[in-house]
Amino acid sequence: MALSGMRGLSVFISDVRNCQNKDQERLRVDKELGNIRTRFKNEKGLTPYEKKKYVWKMLYIHMLGYDVDFGHMEAVSLISAPKYPEKQVGYIVTSCLLNENHDFLRLAINTVRNDIIGRNETFQCLALTMVGNIGGREFAESLAPDVQKLIISSSCRPLVRKKAALCLLRLYRKNPDVVNIDGWADRMAQLLDERDLGVLTSSMSLLVALVSNNHEAYWSSLPKCVKILERLARNQDIPQEYTYYGIPSPWLQVKTMRALQYFPTVEDPNTRRSLFEVLQRILMGTDVVKNVNKNNASHAVLFEALSLVMHLDAEKEMMSQCVALLGKFIAVREPNIRYLGLENMTRMLMVADVQDIIKRHQAQIITSLKDSDISIRRRALDLLYGMCDVSNAKDIVEELLQYLSSSDFAMREELSLKAAILAEKFAPDLSWYVDVILQLIDKAGDFISDDIWFRVVQFVTNNEDLQPYAAAKAREYIDKPAIHETMVKVSAYLLGEHGHLLARRPGCSPKEIFNAIHEKLPTVTMPTIPILLSTYAKILMHTQPPDLELQNQIWSIFHKFESCIDVEIQQRAVEYFALSSKGAALADVLAEMPKFPERQSSLIKKAEDIETDTAEQSAIKLRSQQQVSNALVVTDQRPVNGMTPDVPLTLVKVASTNSKEDLYPEDHISNGENGTVTEVDPQLPSADLLSDLLGPLAIEGPPDAVQSGQSSLSGLEGISDAVDSAAIVPIEGQINAVQPIGSIHERFHTLCFKDSGVLYEDPHIQIGVKAEWRAHQGRLVLFLGNKNTSPLVSVQALILPPSHLKMELSLVPETIPPRAQVQCPLEVVNLRPSRDVAVLDFSYSFGTSLVNIKLRLPAVLNKFLQPLSLSMEEFFPQWKSLSGPPLKLQEVVRGVRPLPLLEMANLFNNCRLMVCPGLDQNPNNLVASTTFYSESMHAMLCLVRIETDPADRTQLRMTVATGDPTLTFELKEFIKEQLVDIPVMSSVPAMAPASSLPINPVSLSNDPGAILAGLL
Amino acid sequence: MIHFVLLISRQGKVRLTKWYSPYSQKERTKVIRELSGEILTRGPKLCNFVEWRGFKVVYRRYASLYFCMCIDQDDNELEVLEIIHHFVEILDRYFGSVCELDLIFNFHKAYFILDEILLAGELQESSKKAVARLIAGQDALVETAKEEASSISNMIAQATK
């Protein structure tokens, strides 16, 4: 089919198609771009037709993936053309070339608005389509009311109204704070009476967006949704054109059931009964048919019905019906249905009482783990992970292990982590656990994070019965050729600690063990060598009676490494050599590692995070909005070197001295000698040092302690770590200080009134925040962006929530790849009113610098406020009913920042306290109202009155009234904080406790030789 | 919601893109590259869903063309799969047994049609007839404008003779 009229465009497309290769294509495209550019430069000579043609060409070139960085203006200008053909092109090309963040769009707002409020229906449609596809904040601000009018206008045809409904959906979804939806609950209910199914489909989408934010307001829509569903399910009064392969609009059915899932329950018994009738009919009446499209459509409805049934907590009978259906689905050949069966079964796991029925399908699910389709394998893995418990852990984990060797790389990491977690969580006995982990390391060493092997060491150390078994296993593995380096580490460690328990077994003499381990030395990298050296020292110590030959061999190794370029290795070599010549002292110093204090596994912690993730998936889904790109832009890399040496107070610097693999903390060695240590550094208060060395924290060897911070990571521990390493080990390299970019305090302050922006930035990382608040709940997404071209490691984030907030941070990866940005959602629930602020304890390593920052999180009181506009009739009765303290508090505030009244009103509005003009007769006064949401008291009305003194703007009288004494007090104090100028406290609140450390590690690095000499 | 729609040929050529979420040009290119790699290499008898960066991509192949739509993880996959088919049926009806060439040379028509089916990443119209009527109306408007233009230019041409 020829392109009507635009020959030039057709010719261009043919030319591009005829290009033999990419280079030719590039040439042709460049030529065309040059041509367009010249034509646009001389715009006067262009007819509308030509302009149109060039703009289409631009879009085509853009689609091919080439940068089109000019001509946007021309595309946008076509929007204001008087004639339909040009206008149409202008709108469509603009909405394809630009996105909501482009400044050019601003230029078009007026024209777009004129088209929307104008009388030309076709223009209205074009404008609504563009705004609905790429509308941003400014569009929402200036157009939302007009769009709202169109939806409910009786003079508009359905075609305009359905577009208006989706356009509003877009504006609301993007900027719920800008679109005023007061009174929309009733309008929504009216819209659901709509007969035109096109308008109804769009309205239903809009309803889903509205209820997902706040279902409370939309109860009146619920019975209407059920009515619509009934009408569709019974195929009553559905025009032929709205049936799809004989099914009454499957899309509207799905949407309606989706909307219903946002209501916690269906209370009215009649509505509930009708709804269940419909659902039952869908569950029982959906058959597999030959026609693919019909089958897909009916199953789309069926799967939505299944999730609605799960959501509504139906009777047991219906639930087992669902499980039976799903059981059938996961066994069919059709891959889509099987995929969805597995996916929905995983969601079903959250419902009580069905686990046992699901377990019956275990064999079938395991088959899917070996499916040829990675999508299906992923679902099967998730499901197996979710359904695992003590009764089937052995089977499932063994399946996972077996599958590990043949699985694709894309899945191995997840697979091994899941297997490790399940093994730890449900191990029937510990030796099995050790087996599993060693097998994991053996089969997928590259994908085993350090957490996993640290954890197994911890278990073995703490369980004496397990030690001979673990050592024997390690002995087996170390004999294998070409084992993974992680296996060398863990085997060497286990054999060093517990190898002597095997003494009587064949092949397990100290010498034989030593030889087996030493064979691996040439194959390992630097970080492993210290572990091997420690193992040698331990073997030497355990060799009784001493074997001179072995001793000489090991000494010569120590001797060889005494001049190693790696300080860690060098130091160990020197120390062990010196210690081993001391005879008896060796046995003391190298005694077996003490037990680890019991603590929650970092893996289990990960597991819990994963579980909350899945729970969230299956419960009512709080659709997070798209957060692509705009929250945080990773800027270009800045030079890493040459940073200023002065240390800002907000940052803790700790020389990264102990390598992660350091399982033999030096404090252990120095225990017998701590007198000398104190001499080494006169700055060290000896009492502190003693408590650090002797306290339980000091013997926490494995870096696990500092890993992915559950609970025990306190400031104190940070200090002790720093002291330990600083006191004993010479410092490696220069200490880098990392300075934040911009003021942390100001960034926090800005974010208190905004929902997205940058929370922290330094030369290595940028932490952005995007938040959404709904009543007493909130969801913050932390965007951790690595600005460097090398990874940031040892990333840890820990939330220190105040008692009134429940906060849950999802898994923060330990490493952020170069130039990558990771998103970590943080769920917040507000329990009580309080002004306390949550703190994010964040640290990472880059090169040799460990950076730790404590950042206040903008989950502050005003985020849980919902502005509320009150009329005089509503306000005064409330005001009067709340009489006197403690519900109503009055205070004269002095030292107020002198603000014009208008600015003060703005300030209040920014704090989500809605200023209600006209309520107070006195023009010098302000009255504001809002609702406070918390879990303990749900919604609570808050009223505020400010009486200013026109003669002295630095003082005012404030009255705050709410239905709760604490809330009244907290709110009053909160407002006061906003009004009174608090001097910026040189970021004291953001300061890390550890930074008050009196010692400067640099001073210790002066003379490592002297330190060692003192020690020995 | 649907975050974007991609039409990619088996050779990896892009035939149509529509973005309902904001992606920069750079991100768009990256997304297309990543997804082509993932989807075009999938065998014929696999399911129509691909899990990708926390999203799901529902795709379907028609002759040499892959139609892909990216949705949120908990959206209804089959529903979207049939939106794709709905779109294809409308294209088919409009072009009369549509083929890839039609879409290459008339990509702007494909955009017009898509804009009547999807809006804001949601299904806008599920009646094929209604969409066909609207597109026919638009075509007529363009046609009239063209006639008018030519008649005016005729008149001017006549007058200046």
mmCIF file of C-alpha atoms in Angstrom, chain A residues 93 154 285 377 389 436 445 578 608 673 836 872-873 955 992:
data_model
loop_
_atom_site.group_PDB
_atom_site.id
_atom_site.type_symbol
_atom_site.label_atom_id
_atom_site.label_comp_id
_atom_site.label_asym_id
_atom_site.label_seq_id
_atom_site.Cartn_x
_atom_site.Cartn_y
_atom_site.Cartn_z
ATOM 1 C CA VAL A 93 5.202 12.887 16.800
ATOM 2 C CA SER A 154 -23.122 15.349 29.461
ATOM 3 C CA GLY A 285 -17.311 -22.721 33.630
ATOM 4 C CA ARG A 377 11.982 -22.496 35.475
ATOM 5 C CA ASP A 389 9.472 -26.605 55.024
ATOM 6 C CA VAL A 436 24.778 -28.871 51.154
ATOM 7 C CA GLY A 445 31.661 -21.337 43.621
ATOM 8 C CA ALA A 578 58.133 -15.288 65.259
ATOM 9 C CA GLU A 608 12.941 -12.787 55.402
ATOM 10 C CA GLU A 673 49.779 -9.196 75.561
ATOM 11 C CA ASP A 836 11.468 11.598 66.028
ATOM 12 C CA MET A 872 -17.140 27.291 58.333
ATOM 13 C CA GLU A 873 -19.997 24.974 59.291
ATOM 14 C CA GLN A 955 5.864 36.598 67.624
ATOM 15 C CA ALA A 992 27.869 9.020 63.134
#
